[in-house]
Every structure is written in structure tokens, then in C-alpha cells.
Amino acid sequence: MFARLPLSRSYHSTKGVFGYRPRPRPKYEGLNAAVQEHRNRNSNVYRWIEAYRNHGHRIASIDPVRFRAPGEPESEVDVRALPELDYARYGLQAADRIDPSGLVRVPSGATPELLSTDELDRMLRAMYCGTCSIELAFIESEEEREWLAERYERLIAQPMAADEQREIAELMLKSQAFDQFLAVKFPTVKRYGGEGAESMMAFYRELFRCAADADLRNIVIGMPHRGKLNVLTTLFGTRPAKIFRKFKGYPEFPADARAMCDIASHFHTSTDVTVGGKTFHLNMLHNPSHLEAVNPVSMGKTRAKQLALGDGPYGADGGLSKALNVQVHGDAAFPGQGINQECLMMAEVPNFEVDGTIHLVVNNQVGFTTPAARGRGTRYVTDLAKSIMAPIVHVNADDPEALTRVTQLAVEYRQRFGRDFFIDLNCFRRWGHNELDDPTMTNPLLYKVVHARDSIPDAYARRLIDAGVLDQDDVNAISKSYQNHLTAELQAHEQYEPERSYFERQWSGLQQPGDEVTVWNTGLDYRLLSHIGRESVRLPEGFHVHPHLKKTHVDARLRRLDEGQRIDWATAEALAIGSLLYQGYNVRLSGEDIGRGTFSQRHAMLVDQETNEIYVPLNGMHTAGVPEPGRFELANSILSEEAVLGFEYGMAIDNPNSLVIWEAQFGDFFNGAQIIIDTFLVSGETKWMVCNGLVMLLPHGYDGAASEHSSCRMERFLQMTDSRESRPDGDDVNLQIVNPSTPAQYFHALRRQMIRNYRKPLLVVAPKTLLRLSDCVSTHAHFAPGTFFQPVLADPDAAVDPRRVRRVVLCSGKHYYTLQSERKARNVSDVALVRLESLCPFPVQAIRDELARYPNAREFVWSQEEHRNMGAWTFVQPRFENMCERRIQYRGRPEGATVAVGVSKWHVRELEDVIKTTFQ
């Protein structure tokens, strides 16, 4: 059982909602009375010991490559150079005899009952000023501080068994042999090796051992380039032949995979690991070159594993999850990339918590060429972790045994408290950033020390030789044997057949789509939909709904469902989500204010006006006779786009039977998540064969709100697609983009995401004013069996005779209603309005079929409210002209440097201009 900090955030609910269960915090009994009394009697001694715990890290020997400025003495810094650690300051003398019980954990087996002050000083110095030191002062919880100090002092002093030492040495020597082999065989390839950070092997070895002891089921790792190939091949079961084949210029996927592939240092693994007879599944994720971007993805995938296991935040027993998240960071990237602050701020937020992450910072002490002193404004790379009061331990990479003990501490802490833990591994980069770079040009003194010292594996092996644990023949044999193995793998690379590691396990039965556009029946019997709609506003007895919502949301929805003629946008969304839940799919909707909806339209999460309790009506279906329905998770997020979207992507890539939706507060807010969109969402399948069906809702529409709240910049997304200008698109486009203009179209777009036998990300250019526009409604017939998402909507105006139409105006989304209103006002009957509901795939055949209805049309116009260099114009024009074989004219705003004007009168004048020119 673990204890949450008093400051931990939670919903204003004692009952919880799906994805968040309030966990009772065990009562902390406080310090043992005898211990407290002993500390009171020895208060000066205790203050001195606490000074070591709080300040010892400042002079600890955690730097394996400390170089001194000219004139600085060569001797180590005296402990008493830090006044806080001088026992005389606390009225103590060298000969004083001290009973350490209750004050400090003394190494077992060789401890006299009383210690002299000097003896205790040496012991404290070894614990807190040696090659390892912990930071505790900023942690508010006394229970956590006491537990950490006692467990740290116990573990750090434990001797290591010889067989463990040999295992660590062997792993590090293999890592070194791997890098040396690549340097010889592939001297011009950037490998981002692990030289100088080989102690990582000790971290992973102990992590796996502790995971087995804790009966964990899943470990999900997000890790950047540095040393990634080393751990993949040495510890994670990836065949070196796969790496060598890639370095030789061959693809990593079978020939029938439609993929563009990626570099080797972005590889992943998904494999079972057995330690001590216990097996868990290991996922190391693909990572892009955008440092730290993989971190929220790893959190999201971990969360999805917890959902699949039904434990942790999804469990009923309040226990910790059997799925563990691990993040490996770079020293320059961790404090430098804002996504890390966002991830930390999600760490204990309902619907985003993952029961604690273990962080390892591989501290090279230089970022590319930037020295540590200029890479941040704080003492340590890990200082950001103090914002969530996560424990931090600094370790010298020359001491892999200390790192092993700290890793054990990290796992034990996570298992007890369910919170994040940080390890700052101080190491170095033996070569430049990518082995082809010369670091001496910018950091000469640092690299003078680096190049003069032994490697970390060699130095550790020499220690074990001196201790009689190994001999030189053992060391040589380990390196030679692994070199022989790598040589054999290199010779076998041409025979190596890339494995088909996709569409397995939970993804079995799915596939990559073909180059045709398929149609999927997503309609349902209205009697079922009406029942689901009623469930979406059904409240428990005694629930006090807001009176305004009772009238405008609950009663109004019931009335619409009864009539079946004026189904609005929010109701259609509830029907789509509820019907997917009814069919057993899980749905997660994430974003800022999504429970209510930015425009107060959704109200999928209601709050009792008297008790403050939260209720999600659609989750009541599981008590309404529906066999095994899915569950609806509403994740009101922090004010973040990049990390939150990365989190949702991580959830989407794990399980194709969960519909994951991310809604931006306004459409243009997506640009805060551009890194995730570019490097994961739209390119993950072609780079890594990792599919996802994530939906992005980006509210869009020019309403006089100036630049920042008008456009979702659909032109950027259209440019990111692999749609073709001269051949029809198929379902295989990398990103599907729709701009639906009716509630039914939105309903079908959401449902087909799950009904299809493939998964593609979907961008919905979502409405704002259409949410309440009286003309933007659908009837029950639009949801009936046999109905589906239509890529093109014909002109519904009965007054328009197709034979008399001389001009066909193509448009999309909200703009249609503006043009339709103007056409009615002008009493125009020879202009047809055709809506492109799907922009990508570009619906060539559907457009051709629609144009065939107007045999006498001679003018074809694209009308939009966006500027000419924005919106869909530059995407539509070449495709329409190349494949529909007609010239098309532009009607809309002229080119602009910003999305929209900030003067209301100018906005109105521009809109009038667009409308007038469209009909002239």
C-alpha cells in the first residue's frame, strides 16, 4: 500500500469515474515514540546527520571526468569545505560517543553499539558524499523522507555478490565490444553508441530483476539514441544481424510492407523477457530524433497496458498497476525540452497518471557541443523533478554497483508510493555526438580528461581483477566471444529475413489498406440509437443537475430524440460514442475542458450541484442491461498540447479496439503539438509500421475572432498527407482529413474509425458555430442501416434544376451554410453548391459523379473563407484539374500573412467580398 502526498490532485469526487479511482491514503502513524525521544536527546547529532542527507550531494564524487581549472588544487575537496557538514558546527567533538539507532542506518554485521563522531563522519561521508548521493530536502512528506533515507542507507552499504559483479562486468564489456566492432566495420555510420555510459547495462539488468520480483506484467520504455543499439542487441534480444543489415543499406521490414523505414537508432522492440522464471512483456518504443518527444508516448502506451490489465487507475482494488513506465533522458534535453515539464505535470493528474515512472538521465555532461554550465540554469539536470517532489539520486557511472542499488531503490519506491523516481547517471561521451564529430574543438579540457582515462568497462573489470572476482583471461574471453558472435551475425546479415512484427497480438486481424476507397456501413437502427441517446442524459436518482442544463441539454436532447428530425452535433457525437460502447469498444476523449466542451455543447460529464460529485451518463449503460459494453473515459487534460497529444498517440498505438480522440480547445492550438504530429502521428506507419486510429478534433471557422481562434490550418495537414495530384487516392493515405457539414456525417466518420479493418489517423475539421446552427441538423434517416460517411454531399436544394446550372461551386464545412443562406437571399437557381466532406482521400470519383448531374455547367469555382495561401485551395486545385479535367476558379480571401484580421469591420467586409465574388 502506498501513500499519496496531500497535494496530489484528484477529481472533486469521492466515488471516482472510469479511469480514476480515489485511493484511500493509509494513515501515517508518524515516528516511533522511542525514535523521536532519542532524536530529541541527540538533537545536535540528528541535525548534523540531516545536513549530510540534505547537502552531501553538493560535494559527492559523482563526476567520472572532473577536470580542474588552471591553478585548482589536485586534491579532493575536503568534506568540511561545506560548513553545513562540519560536526563542530553542531557542538560535537571527535571523541564523542554516539548511539546511531533511530538516527541513521548503520551497515549491518560490523556495527558497534556506539560510534565516535569521526567514525560516524566517515560513514556518512561514504553514504552521501561518495560515488552516489540522494536529494531529500525538497520532499514534503515525512513518511517518504524517512522511508527513503532508511532504505537508501541500507541498500547503498550492501556488499554485492561475486556472481552479480561478473554479470555486470560481462554486460558492460559486451556493450563496449559492440561499439568497437561497429567502429571497425562501419566507420562512417552514425551509431550514437554507449561508450562512456556502459553502466546503463547495470541499470537495465537490475530493473528486469526487480520487475520479476514485483511480478510486473509490462515494462514500457521510452529511450533516445544514446546507447540504444547496445541495449537492444545485448539485453533486449534484437539480433545484431538486423542492425548490420540496416547499416548495409537494406530495409528493416519484409518486401511486402508499404513502408519508407527509418534509421537504426530509432528501432524498437516488443518481446517477452524471462528473469528468474518469471516473464513480463517489454516494449521499447520507436523514437524520432526530436529528443524527449517519445516520453509522453511511453506514458500513454503504459496507460493503455493498464487499461488492458484492468489494474492501477482502472482497477477496483486501489492497488498499483503491473505495468511500469521507464523513461531514459539526455542531460541537455531533459532540462531543455518543455515537453518534460508537461509530462511531469501529468504524472499525478487523473486519467493521465501511470502509477509512477522511473527516470534515468544519461548525463553526458555536454549537449552536442554545449557544456553543461551553458545547457541549463540550475545545478543539476534533474532539478525539474523537484517540481513534483520526486526523489533524485546522483550516481557516478564508474560505480555500476551503486547504480544497481539505486535502481532497486527506485523500483521499491515506485511499488510502495506509486510516484516518479529519478536517477542522474553522471557519465561521459567518449567520442563526439555521433562518433563522426570531433568534440575537442569545443570542449578541449573535458576531452583531455576523457581520452586520458580508461573506459568504464575496463576500469570496472580491473577492480574485479584486483578483488579476485575475475582474471584477465576471463575479461579477454568475454570480449573475444562477443566479437566472434558479432562477426557471425555480420556474415549472416544477407540471409537475415526481417521479421513481421506488426499486426500481431491485439492487432491481429487488421491490415494496411489498399489503394482504393472503401465504403463501410456505419448506420444503425434508430430505436437503438434513441435508447443510447436517452442513456446519454440519464441521471442517477437524487442527482442535482444544473437547472440550465436540465432545460437546454437533458430535456432538449430527449425532445430531439423523440422527434428524430433535428439531431444536433452534440447528440450525434453522443450517439456515435454510445453505439461504439454498446458494441464493446472503449472510447477515450481527451483535451482541455472536454467534459463540458469548450463551447458548452457536450456535457458528457455532469457535476451534481449540491454534492460536487461527477457522473458520466454513458458509462451507466453497463448497468442498463447491455452485455459487456465498452467504457467511456473523459480525460480533462492539463493546459498542454504536445505532451497530451503524445500521450493519446501512445494509447492509440497500443490497442486498435479503443477509439482515442483528442480535441483541441481551438483548432490552431494543435501547433503546440506539431512535433508529435510530424514525427509520430502522420509518419509512424510509414517509418515504423506502427498504425493508429487517433482522431483529432480541431474547431475551425472564421467568426471575427482574429488569428488565434479562427483556423485549424488545414493546409498544413493537407501538405503532410501523401495524397497524389494526378492519381486517385485510396484508403492507404497516411492521414485522413474530413470537414463534415452535418451531424450525421460526423457520426459516421467516428464510427467508421473502429468498424474498418484498418486504422488510420483522422483529422476532423470540427465546428464552432455549427454546434447550434438551426440548419445544421440531421434526421433519423441519416443514421439508418445502410448509411455511411459520404465523401461528397450533393446540393439538397430542390429549387436548383441540375439542367439549368451554369456554375458549380465546390466548398467544404461551415462555409456551405453561409453560401446557401446567400443563395436563398439572392434567389439564385443556376448555381449548385457541392460539399467536399472528405478532403483526403480526395474523392475524385464522387466529384465526377456529382459533376455529371450538371451537363450544362461551364464554370467551376472553389469557394472558401480562408486566405488563398491557406485552407484547401492549393490542395484541391491541382487534383480537380488533373483528374476531373476541368479548370476551377478561386473565390475567397486574398493571400494573407496571418490567419485573420483583428478588426471586426474588416472581417465583415472580407466575408461580404467572398460571398459576392462567389456568385458573380
XYZ file of C-alpha atoms in Angstrom, residues 28 31 35-55 84-85 87 90-92 98-105 117 120 124 128 136 141-147 149-150 153:
52
model
C 0.847 7.645 8.570
C 7.792 8.364 14.032
C 12.976 7.068 17.993
C 11.545 10.544 18.409
C 12.686 10.689 22.017
C 16.201 9.524 21.048
C 16.381 12.194 18.375
C 15.278 14.827 20.845
C 18.011 13.802 23.257
C 20.584 13.826 20.456
C 19.192 16.746 18.512
C 22.576 18.172 17.556
C 23.732 14.833 16.195
C 20.473 14.429 14.285
C 20.780 17.928 12.813
C 24.288 17.039 11.623
C 23.100 13.760 10.042
C 20.234 15.587 8.331
C 22.772 18.066 6.968
C 24.518 15.175 5.235
C 21.211 13.974 3.821
C 20.317 17.426 2.593
C 23.694 18.774 1.476
C 26.919 22.514 6.931
C 28.779 19.183 7.231
C 30.206 18.448 13.119
C 26.688 21.349 15.968
C 28.706 21.337 19.198
C 30.196 17.877 18.602
C 27.098 8.352 19.654
C 24.346 5.747 19.612
C 23.216 5.770 15.936
C 19.966 3.833 16.429
C 16.976 5.833 15.190
C 19.330 8.446 13.771
C 20.984 6.724 10.838
C 21.009 3.234 9.346
C 31.988 11.248 15.879
C 30.132 8.354 12.075
C 28.095 9.469 6.468
C 26.251 10.721 0.999
C 15.689 14.590 0.043
C 6.140 14.007 3.060
C 7.894 12.931 6.256
C 6.847 9.349 5.602
C 8.587 9.351 2.219
C 11.716 11.079 3.540
C 12.052 8.633 6.408
C 11.460 5.615 4.171
C 16.677 7.655 3.992
C 16.375 4.318 5.783
C 21.298 3.837 3.753
